[in-house]
Amino acid sequence: MERNLRLVENPVDRLARTVEALLVIAAKPLSVDELAAATQDEPDRVETAIGLLGSRYREGRSGIVLERVAGGYAFRAAREAADACARLVERPVQRNLSQAALETLAVVAYLGPVSRPEIARIRGVAADSAVAGLVERGLVAEAGRDGEGGAVRYETTPLFERVFGLADRAELPELEELAGDAGDLRARLEDVAARRGA
Amino acid sequence: MERNLRLVENPVDRLARTVEALLVIAAKPLSVDELAAATQDEPDRVETAIGLLGSRYREGRSGIVLERVAGGYAFRAAREAADACARLVERPVQRNLSQAALETLAVVAYLGPVSRPEIARIRGVAADSAVAGLVERGLVAEAGRDGEGGAVRYETTPLFERVFGLADRAELPELEELAGDAGDLRARLEDVAARRGA
Amino acid sequence: MAVAVRELPLDLDAFEGPFDLLLTLVLREELELADVDVAEIILAFLERLEERGALDLEGCGEFLVLVAALLELKARGLFPGEELDFEDLDSEEAASELAERLAAYRRFRAAAGWLEERLESESERFFRTGPAPLAPAPARALAPQDPQALVVALRALAAEPPEPSLGHLVLSYPPVSRFLERFRALLRTRGGFSFDREVDRLTRPEQIVAFLALLELRKRGELALGQAGPLEPITVWSAISAS
């Protein structure tokens, strides 16, 4: 009898598993209302499920801890794992930029402010991810738009100057045989890219 | 006495909790080596801890499932929660992958790093927009150039393996195995020829 | 009874309907030629031919011309941006290279099919792709860089692209018109000729094109053909002298 009772699943258990699943894939904390909408269940049942999860996912018992924050609920790492987590996210100093990043940075440094479509024409490939990466690293930043309603243009930042050991942008190395005015250089690069076909 | 025994903790339990914590905050699958480095523990002990977690976080038992994917380990939502997850998040990566995109992805997965002209030569049509779409979805990324001034080359990303549920790229079927219907075609042609000759 | 080539019903993966509709859709670029399996079309035609029992030269000629056109379009697609050189004759290696390429494409199309099925079977796997909401924020540091690397990168972007070396892959064959003119001249001066002797020294791609020209002239009623039996030499007469 007692055995049978244990086998009958508590209906909130299944809801708790679904809430658990939602919390592990969410990119932001989830409110009770959001969880109720996704599970198509009642908010008070969702709260019961959260209570169940809260007793399972707590400090000392689990490495995953359910936390209540301003926007709702989210999983975080247990405090006892803080050092390991710090070692995981702390990235070693990166020695070199990828070829895509270096090329994009060179175009922005010498021809900037320049828009993503212009960078794409010169490199012969879409520039979105390369530019986004440089913006995230703080080496490149938005510098207004190309006319009203035009494409956003980008230029290098003071951090770029520090990383490359330049007192200011005028200190960029000479381009020698490529020198001339920026318009000529841009036209030449676009011409070569068009003939390269990629 | 019995009470004390329960308090003596299996040393792998604590490591398992730390691994659990690392996996719940990680943005991508973590390899055994990465987990060992972050926990400052032995790789084989990390594997034991993963085994422990694998039996706890599995389909049917938990809403959080531990899986081996893209050369490492990661948490994902249980399949029973798929409908609720679909209501919470969109899957832009997987939606509307056209035939052209799938063929291009196949070429990059098997031959990468590979350039757009090379992809175009195999598929018989220009690959520019298909490649751009795959880069935007994060399934494919730049991987240097084909020599100085050459075309940009592309390879699949860890996200590709994750989306397609591959433990690693070796899980892709052999190309030769997939081409089974060429022999079938020849047999049918010979059959028709034999009937004509009779 | 003639096989109505243009009405030939097709049931392919990418298309279902009569042959001439398929050609129309391909020419209007409403159907991706890469998705059309030409071998299946040929099989459909051979099976139809088999049902009819009798050999229909007119139908076969028309079919060969249409399929050749389809294959040429497909072959052009395999060499995007490259002009096929119709004047410079090539060896059989080119044809086998093309066959190899088509086989490779077939394999990748099968791989794409596998990926599509996999995507479907894995559609219930949900996971987070970004950082966790309460994860500690990573700090990214970059070692000091040499500004000269920027010049090197820009110079590489300005470098002349290397010449593509695909010469050995270019499929080339003469235009049908060359043989049309040559055969018309032979018919005018000699009134007839042996096809086999005329094409004896040509490469296989040239022989195929010559044969297409022959069928084309037969279709236009400019010549008559004679053959003692299968695989026997083909004799050609001017239609005027034959009548």
XYZ file of C-alpha atoms in Angstrom:
639
model
C 0.000 0.000 0.000
C 2.663 2.411 1.050
C 4.759 1.249 -1.885
C 1.926 2.007 -4.306
C 1.471 5.434 -2.894
C 5.118 6.231 -3.589
C 4.773 5.171 -7.194
C 1.796 7.426 -7.884
C 3.419 10.598 -9.130
C 2.528 13.815 -7.424
C 1.077 15.945 -10.263
C 3.164 18.892 -9.104
C 6.308 16.788 -9.647
C 5.827 16.847 -13.372
C 5.138 20.592 -13.323
C 8.278 21.035 -11.199
C 10.316 19.160 -13.803
C 8.953 21.421 -16.534
C 9.733 24.566 -14.498
C 13.218 23.168 -13.875
C 13.639 22.679 -17.637
C 12.466 26.229 -18.383
C 14.842 27.719 -15.816
C 17.855 25.838 -17.199
C 17.320 27.161 -20.750
C 16.226 30.719 -19.849
C 18.534 33.629 -20.690
C 16.934 35.807 -17.980
C 15.098 35.283 -14.684
C 11.517 34.070 -15.181
C 8.517 35.413 -13.250
C 5.705 33.199 -11.963
C 3.457 34.633 -14.684
C 5.955 33.784 -17.418
C 6.359 30.258 -16.032
C 2.565 29.841 -15.820
C 2.191 30.996 -19.431
C 4.882 28.612 -20.716
C 3.604 25.612 -18.718
C -0.052 26.540 -19.358
C -0.688 25.960 -15.666
C -2.074 27.930 -12.709
C 0.217 30.521 -11.051
C -0.417 29.078 -7.573
C 0.518 25.589 -8.757
C 3.645 27.084 -10.318
C 4.456 28.626 -6.924
C 4.025 25.237 -5.269
C 6.398 23.725 -7.840
C 8.904 26.520 -7.185
C 8.693 25.766 -3.448
C 9.513 22.118 -4.207
C 12.479 23.124 -6.376
C 13.645 25.646 -3.785
C 14.044 22.907 -1.161
C 15.933 20.687 -3.604
C 18.147 23.350 -5.181
C 19.600 25.040 -2.122
C 23.022 25.809 -0.643
C 24.752 22.785 0.870
C 22.513 20.300 -0.829
C 23.106 21.065 -4.515
C 25.622 22.822 -6.756
C 22.650 24.421 -8.524
C 20.780 26.950 -6.376
C 17.352 28.410 -7.149
C 17.501 32.148 -6.520
C 14.710 34.669 -6.287
C 15.787 37.954 -7.907
C 14.053 41.141 -9.015
C 12.726 39.743 -12.307
C 11.650 36.363 -10.943
C 13.526 33.072 -10.510
C 16.806 31.830 -11.910
C 19.399 29.136 -11.243
C 22.840 30.175 -10.048
C 25.977 28.355 -8.925
C 26.290 27.405 -5.245
C 28.634 29.587 -3.182
C 30.922 26.617 -2.440
C 31.628 26.494 -6.219
C 32.439 30.220 -6.484
C 36.196 29.707 -6.956
C 35.713 27.077 -9.666
C 33.219 29.346 -11.457
C 35.649 32.274 -11.283
C 38.354 30.074 -12.853
C 35.914 29.030 -15.591
C 34.860 32.518 -16.693
C 38.195 34.222 -16.184
C 39.804 34.057 -19.597
C 43.543 34.018 -20.060
C 44.951 37.105 -21.707
C 44.454 36.550 -25.402
C 47.661 36.909 -27.370
C 46.350 37.418 -30.872
C 43.258 38.604 -32.709
C 41.636 36.350 -35.291
C 42.298 37.110 -38.948
C 38.689 38.323 -39.340
C 39.028 40.649 -36.323
C 42.405 41.995 -37.454
C 41.214 42.713 -41.001
C 38.067 44.423 -39.763
C 40.051 46.446 -37.245
C 42.537 47.508 -39.954
C 39.677 48.711 -42.180
C 38.041 50.652 -39.336
C 41.363 52.126 -38.170
C 42.490 53.383 -41.590
C 39.154 54.140 -43.269
C 36.873 54.869 -40.292
C 34.287 56.001 -39.549
C 33.000 53.239 -41.765
C 29.715 51.286 -41.887
C 29.254 47.520 -41.791
C 28.129 47.357 -45.455
C 31.337 49.195 -46.443
C 33.487 46.826 -44.373
C 31.655 43.890 -45.956
C 32.385 45.226 -49.468
C 36.074 45.628 -48.684
C 36.540 42.263 -46.961
C 34.225 40.475 -49.370
C 32.286 38.819 -46.509
C 29.498 39.903 -44.165
C 30.979 42.023 -41.372
C 28.242 41.661 -38.751
C 29.826 39.091 -36.451
C 33.351 40.514 -36.758
C 32.138 44.046 -35.944
C 29.953 42.764 -33.086
C 32.980 40.951 -31.635
C 35.143 44.085 -31.772
C 32.368 46.193 -30.215
C 32.013 43.637 -27.401
C 35.766 43.812 -26.775
C 35.606 47.611 -26.732
C 38.107 48.035 -29.583
C 35.528 49.622 -31.893
C 32.471 51.795 -31.141
C 29.549 53.374 -32.953
C 30.242 56.833 -34.384
C 26.926 58.159 -35.653
C 25.101 57.285 -38.833
C 25.952 57.547 -42.499
C 23.480 60.378 -43.131
C 19.975 60.457 -41.703
C 18.507 56.956 -41.450
C 21.734 55.542 -42.946
C 23.884 52.676 -41.710
C 25.641 52.993 -38.336
C 29.316 53.851 -38.740
C 32.164 52.630 -36.543
C 35.504 53.984 -35.401
C 38.297 52.745 -33.160
C 38.263 53.528 -29.412
C 40.851 54.777 -26.872
C 41.169 51.119 -25.753
C 42.248 50.261 -29.310
C 44.982 52.903 -29.083
C 46.159 51.509 -25.734
C 46.234 47.898 -26.953
C 48.185 48.883 -30.075
C 50.491 51.240 -28.137
C 49.453 54.370 -30.047
C 49.368 57.820 -28.408
C 46.538 58.733 -30.797
C 45.088 57.687 -34.126
C 47.489 59.880 -36.096
C 50.251 57.518 -34.969
C 48.996 54.624 -37.123
C 51.915 53.250 -39.180
C 52.371 54.609 -42.709
C 50.788 52.562 -45.476
C 53.641 53.442 -47.878
C 52.721 52.134 -51.340
C 49.043 52.072 -50.363
C 49.152 55.700 -49.259
C 47.055 58.283 -51.026
C 43.764 59.634 -49.909
C 41.341 57.393 -48.094
C 38.860 57.448 -50.994
C 41.420 55.972 -53.417
C 42.385 53.238 -50.976
C 38.752 52.342 -50.366
C 38.025 52.141 -54.103
C 41.081 49.959 -54.640
C 40.167 47.568 -51.824
C 36.598 47.250 -53.070
C 37.846 46.593 -56.593
C 40.181 43.796 -55.450
C 37.441 42.271 -53.264
C 35.015 42.240 -56.183
C 37.561 40.423 -58.358
C 38.462 37.984 -55.593
C 34.820 36.956 -55.579
C 34.892 36.202 -51.866
C 26.161 6.804 15.100
C 23.954 6.311 12.105
C 23.435 10.041 12.020
C 27.186 10.621 11.864
C 27.643 8.144 9.068
C 25.169 10.038 6.946
C 27.111 13.223 7.464
C 30.362 11.711 6.194
C 30.272 12.806 2.621
C 31.504 10.865 -0.363
C 34.349 13.095 -1.655
C 33.093 12.790 -5.230
C 29.729 14.236 -4.122
C 31.275 17.587 -3.478
C 33.107 17.522 -6.816
C 29.813 16.542 -8.493
C 28.125 19.582 -6.931
C 30.897 21.835 -8.236
C 30.632 20.329 -11.742
C 26.847 20.808 -11.547
C 27.407 24.469 -10.660
C 29.844 24.969 -13.549
C 27.465 23.361 -16.048
C 24.498 25.483 -14.951
C 26.335 28.769 -15.553
C 28.296 27.728 -18.668
C 27.364 29.327 -21.993
C 28.610 26.307 -23.972
C 29.392 22.612 -23.429
C 32.417 22.050 -21.160
C 35.026 19.361 -21.861
C 36.425 17.109 -19.134
C 39.695 19.048 -19.374
C 37.938 22.385 -18.905
C 36.017 20.991 -15.916
C 39.211 19.534 -14.429
C 40.996 22.893 -14.836
C 38.143 24.848 -13.224
C 37.690 22.379 -10.331
C 41.466 21.834 -9.995
C 40.792 18.120 -9.796
C 41.797 14.975 -11.690
C 40.127 14.290 -15.076
C 39.183 10.734 -14.072
C 37.553 11.964 -10.863
C 35.695 14.551 -12.954
C 34.472 11.716 -15.177
C 33.257 9.808 -12.115
C 31.375 12.920 -10.984
C 29.859 13.272 -14.466
C 28.706 9.644 -14.280
C 27.003 10.423 -10.980
C 25.290 13.498 -12.452
C 24.322 11.592 -15.587
C 22.231 9.127 -13.601
C 20.516 11.944 -11.720
C 19.931 14.342 -14.653
C 18.319 12.064 -17.200
C 15.105 11.893 -19.214
C 12.058 10.851 -17.169
C 13.720 11.547 -13.851
C 14.583 15.239 -14.122
C 13.577 18.321 -16.098
C 17.298 19.072 -16.473
C 19.169 16.547 -18.614
C 22.949 16.130 -18.799
C 24.138 15.366 -22.331
C 27.439 14.709 -24.057
C 27.530 17.079 -27.002
C 29.966 19.132 -29.120
C 33.021 17.586 -27.485
C 31.849 18.225 -23.910
C 28.993 18.101 -21.448
C 26.027 20.438 -21.110
C 22.647 20.702 -19.456
C 19.542 20.922 -21.601
C 15.788 20.723 -21.021
C 14.123 17.285 -20.877
C 12.227 16.326 -24.019
C 8.947 16.086 -22.046
C 9.249 19.863 -21.476
C 9.749 20.646 -25.196
C 6.284 22.181 -25.676
C 6.678 24.502 -22.671
C 10.202 25.449 -23.866
C 8.876 26.202 -27.357
C 6.349 28.599 -25.798
C 9.144 30.334 -23.865
C 11.877 30.677 -26.495
C 12.131 30.751 -30.258
C 14.696 28.696 -32.091
C 15.887 31.112 -34.769
C 18.926 28.920 -35.394
C 16.834 26.048 -36.671
C 13.846 27.736 -38.246
C 13.522 27.779 -42.005
C 16.841 26.204 -42.943
C 16.408 26.017 -46.726
C 17.618 23.176 -48.918
C 20.443 25.461 -50.107
C 21.421 26.186 -46.490
C 21.398 22.478 -45.565
C 23.530 21.533 -48.586
C 25.987 24.331 -47.824
C 26.098 23.243 -44.181
C 26.798 19.662 -45.272
C 29.717 20.785 -47.479
C 31.210 22.923 -44.679
C 30.720 20.165 -42.084
C 32.499 17.521 -44.178
C 35.117 19.603 -46.008
C 35.679 22.618 -43.723
C 37.623 24.797 -43.606
C 36.320 25.511 -47.094
C 35.866 28.724 -49.128
C 32.736 30.016 -50.850
C 34.099 29.400 -54.378
C 34.823 25.791 -53.366
C 31.298 25.365 -51.972
C 29.859 26.892 -55.149
C 31.856 24.477 -57.301
C 30.384 21.493 -55.452
C 26.811 22.764 -55.277
C 26.756 24.252 -58.771
C 25.320 27.583 -57.628
C 26.750 30.619 -55.863
C 26.960 30.051 -52.108
C 27.147 33.665 -50.902
C 23.702 34.121 -49.399
C 23.547 30.575 -48.009
C 26.908 31.055 -46.241
C 25.902 34.507 -44.945
C 22.688 33.040 -43.520
C 24.559 30.229 -41.772
C 27.095 32.687 -40.309
C 24.219 34.819 -39.026
C 22.677 31.765 -37.360
C 26.041 30.960 -35.785
C 26.226 27.491 -37.368
C 29.258 28.400 -39.485
C 32.139 30.793 -38.798
C 35.160 32.237 -40.574
C 38.350 30.204 -40.273
C 41.093 32.314 -41.859
C 41.835 32.808 -45.543
C 42.966 30.484 -48.288
C 46.487 31.980 -48.411
C 47.284 35.695 -48.539
C 44.678 37.605 -50.517
C 42.736 34.362 -50.978
C 39.089 33.636 -50.241
C 37.768 33.493 -46.673
C 37.328 29.914 -45.479
C 34.534 28.643 -43.234
C 34.037 25.822 -40.738
C 31.137 24.654 -38.596
C 30.886 25.910 -35.004
C 30.331 24.047 -31.708
C 26.778 25.432 -31.904
C 26.307 23.387 -35.090
C 27.168 20.192 -33.222
C 24.914 21.234 -30.377
C 21.915 22.053 -32.550
C 22.271 18.761 -34.420
C 22.907 16.824 -31.185
C 26.327 15.510 -32.218
C 28.787 14.422 -29.509
C 31.469 15.467 -32.015
C 31.967 15.787 -35.769
C 32.979 12.118 -36.024
C 29.299 11.315 -35.428
C 28.461 12.546 -38.917
C 27.774 9.526 -41.136
C 30.423 8.544 -43.702
C 29.811 10.369 -46.984
C 30.298 7.114 -48.898
C 27.514 5.449 -46.888
C 25.127 8.242 -47.820
C 25.730 7.807 -51.554
C 24.080 4.403 -51.718
C 21.576 5.339 -54.412
C 24.204 5.755 -57.174
C 24.602 1.978 -57.385
C 20.847 1.577 -57.317
C 20.527 3.898 -60.316
C 23.071 1.901 -62.291
C 21.199 -1.345 -61.519
C 17.951 0.168 -62.790
C 19.610 1.394 -65.997
C 21.109 -2.050 -66.616
C 17.719 -3.600 -65.965
C 16.064 -1.405 -68.592
C 18.891 -2.153 -71.051
C 18.508 -5.908 -70.478
C 14.760 -5.754 -71.098
C 15.319 -3.792 -74.304
C 17.908 -6.284 -75.475
C 15.606 -9.255 -74.798
C 3.422 5.851 -82.572
C 5.719 8.615 -81.477
C 6.657 9.114 -77.856
C 5.427 12.602 -77.014
C 8.649 13.843 -75.459
C 7.311 17.168 -74.339
C 4.364 15.554 -72.603
C 6.540 12.900 -70.958
C 5.091 12.687 -67.428
C 7.758 13.056 -64.714
C 7.544 12.190 -61.038
C 10.786 13.493 -59.484
C 11.653 14.585 -55.953
C 11.737 18.233 -57.008
C 9.067 18.242 -59.675
C 5.949 16.441 -60.841
C 4.406 17.144 -64.232
C 5.174 17.078 -67.974
C 8.746 17.465 -69.254
C 8.092 20.728 -71.105
C 6.741 22.382 -67.941
C 9.937 21.373 -66.156
C 12.032 22.976 -68.924
C 9.946 26.129 -68.755
C 10.315 26.385 -64.983
C 14.081 25.817 -65.224
C 14.481 28.494 -67.898
C 12.385 30.920 -65.846
C 14.633 30.033 -62.874
C 11.563 29.060 -60.871
C 13.011 25.592 -60.364
C 16.542 25.061 -59.065
C 18.276 22.961 -61.701
C 20.563 21.564 -59.006
C 17.498 19.827 -57.548
C 16.544 18.127 -60.798
C 17.771 14.567 -61.179
C 18.467 14.211 -64.927
C 19.152 10.486 -64.580
C 15.561 10.034 -63.351
C 14.276 11.881 -66.431
C 16.305 9.615 -68.704
C 14.974 6.547 -66.880
C 11.407 7.803 -67.252
C 11.975 8.269 -70.983
C 13.581 4.834 -71.411
C 10.746 3.194 -69.519
C 8.183 4.981 -71.695
C 10.127 3.910 -74.780
C 10.123 0.336 -73.514
C 6.339 0.400 -73.086
C 5.858 1.555 -76.681
C 8.019 -1.247 -78.023
C 9.050 0.480 -81.258
C 12.104 2.721 -81.663
C 11.095 6.265 -82.502
C 14.051 8.141 -83.934
C 12.208 11.445 -84.056
C 11.299 11.215 -80.374
C 14.767 10.053 -79.370
C 16.353 12.922 -81.274
C 14.182 15.523 -79.638
C 14.731 13.971 -76.238
C 18.532 13.904 -76.685
C 18.593 17.568 -77.671
C 16.471 18.596 -74.694
C 18.410 16.497 -72.191
C 21.701 17.733 -73.638
C 20.483 21.296 -73.123
C 19.466 20.474 -69.565
C 22.859 18.881 -68.888
C 24.652 21.846 -70.400
C 22.745 24.222 -68.127
C 23.603 21.988 -65.198
C 27.251 21.796 -66.243
C 27.436 25.591 -66.474
C 26.048 25.766 -62.954
C 28.931 23.633 -61.751
C 31.409 26.229 -62.928
C 29.922 29.499 -61.734
C 31.587 32.577 -63.131
C 33.620 30.539 -65.584
C 32.897 30.686 -69.285
C 32.837 27.267 -70.861
C 35.321 27.285 -73.695
C 33.488 25.961 -76.698
C 36.399 26.300 -79.096
C 39.131 24.566 -77.136
C 38.484 20.836 -77.292
C 39.068 18.741 -74.233
C 39.804 15.112 -73.456
C 37.609 12.459 -71.913
C 39.171 13.334 -68.579
C 36.963 16.409 -68.492
C 33.860 14.272 -68.866
C 34.953 11.868 -66.132
C 35.869 14.811 -63.913
C 32.355 16.162 -64.427
C 30.850 12.772 -63.605
C 32.968 12.677 -60.450
C 31.741 16.133 -59.535
C 28.113 15.166 -60.034
C 28.670 12.103 -57.825
C 30.235 14.334 -55.153
C 27.253 16.677 -55.325
C 24.922 13.708 -54.962
C 26.723 12.676 -51.794
C 26.469 16.146 -50.287
C 22.804 16.326 -51.176
C 22.341 13.047 -49.311
C 24.303 14.530 -46.378
C 21.964 17.541 -46.419
C 19.027 15.138 -46.257
C 20.599 13.438 -43.254
C 21.070 16.798 -41.528
C 17.443 17.703 -42.226
C 16.191 14.474 -40.638
C 18.520 14.987 -37.708
C 17.197 18.522 -37.202
C 13.686 17.123 -37.090
C 14.530 14.334 -34.629
C 16.455 16.745 -32.390
C 13.765 19.429 -32.428
C 12.719 18.528 -28.864
C 16.154 19.314 -27.462
C 16.108 22.827 -25.992
C 19.200 24.443 -24.504
C 20.503 27.893 -23.663
C 23.056 29.347 -26.085
C 24.017 32.516 -24.201
C 25.424 33.056 -20.727
C 23.281 32.077 -17.733
C 21.315 34.990 -16.212
C 23.180 34.955 -12.894
C 26.606 33.821 -14.159
C 29.599 35.975 -13.241
C 30.495 38.307 -16.135
C 33.715 37.376 -17.905
C 36.495 39.900 -18.342
C 38.329 39.726 -21.648
C 41.859 41.008 -21.802
C 43.967 41.330 -24.927
C 47.757 41.305 -24.931
C 49.486 44.381 -26.401
C 49.395 44.249 -30.214
C 51.852 45.399 -32.853
C 50.272 48.161 -34.990
C 52.283 46.870 -37.960
C 49.872 43.870 -37.996
C 47.156 46.301 -39.185
C 49.283 47.349 -42.164
C 49.972 43.705 -43.019
C 46.239 42.912 -42.860
C 45.315 45.880 -45.050
C 48.084 45.086 -47.550
C 46.750 41.519 -47.816
C 43.282 42.907 -48.531
C 44.744 45.072 -51.308
C 46.800 42.190 -52.780
C 45.843 40.953 -56.213
C 43.815 37.753 -55.857
C 45.633 34.626 -57.054
C 44.562 33.283 -60.443
C 42.199 30.355 -59.979
C 43.797 27.233 -61.453
C 40.802 25.283 -62.655
C 41.894 24.767 -66.251
C 41.874 21.006 -65.965
C 38.295 21.049 -64.675
C 36.760 23.084 -67.465
C 34.339 20.996 -69.465
C 34.569 22.075 -73.049
C 32.948 20.831 -76.176
C 32.346 22.332 -79.610
C 29.035 23.975 -80.478
C 26.470 21.879 -82.323
C 26.480 24.545 -85.075
C 30.026 23.607 -86.109
C 28.870 20.106 -87.080
C 25.637 21.388 -88.589
C 27.706 23.461 -91.011
C 30.225 20.704 -91.654
C 27.554 18.062 -92.382
C 25.571 20.449 -94.619
C 28.758 21.131 -96.602
C 29.434 17.387 -96.970
C 25.848 16.787 -98.111
C 26.135 19.617 -100.662
C 29.459 18.456 -102.126
C 29.145 14.659 -101.823
C 25.418 14.031 -101.385
C 26.129 11.612 -98.502
C 28.791 10.266 -96.090
C 29.578 7.649 -93.476
C 28.987 9.149 -90.026
C 31.375 6.719 -88.324
C 34.233 7.603 -90.666
C 33.622 11.339 -90.189
C 33.787 11.213 -86.376
C 36.337 8.419 -86.084
C 39.214 10.634 -85.002
C 37.239 12.921 -82.699
C 37.135 12.813 -78.919
C 34.081 11.369 -77.224
C 32.558 14.769 -76.310
C 32.976 15.845 -79.959
C 31.387 12.620 -81.177
C 28.392 13.211 -78.926
C 27.958 16.762 -80.222
C 28.342 15.516 -83.813
C 25.623 12.938 -83.184
C 23.344 15.636 -81.771
C 23.945 17.684 -84.951
C 23.017 14.648 -87.032
C 19.739 14.198 -85.117
C 19.015 17.894 -85.434
C 19.444 17.775 -89.245
C 17.268 14.649 -89.392
C 14.613 16.468 -87.370
C 14.716 19.419 -89.775
C 14.301 16.981 -92.661
C 17.632 17.922 -94.243
C 18.965 14.375 -94.353
C 18.037 10.708 -94.266
C 19.739 8.067 -92.103
C 20.405 4.423 -92.724
C 21.772 1.687 -90.475
C 21.965 -2.079 -91.169
C 21.399 -2.947 -87.510
C 22.224 -1.841 -83.951
C 25.851 -0.657 -83.571
C 26.362 -0.924 -87.362
C 27.844 2.082 -89.228
C 25.429 4.942 -89.863
C 25.089 6.134 -93.437
C 23.890 9.651 -94.171
C 22.227 10.920 -97.385
C 21.027 14.316 -98.367
C 17.223 14.368 -98.028
C 16.967 15.876 -101.518
C 18.982 13.143 -103.239
C 17.201 10.473 -101.159
C 13.721 11.530 -102.248
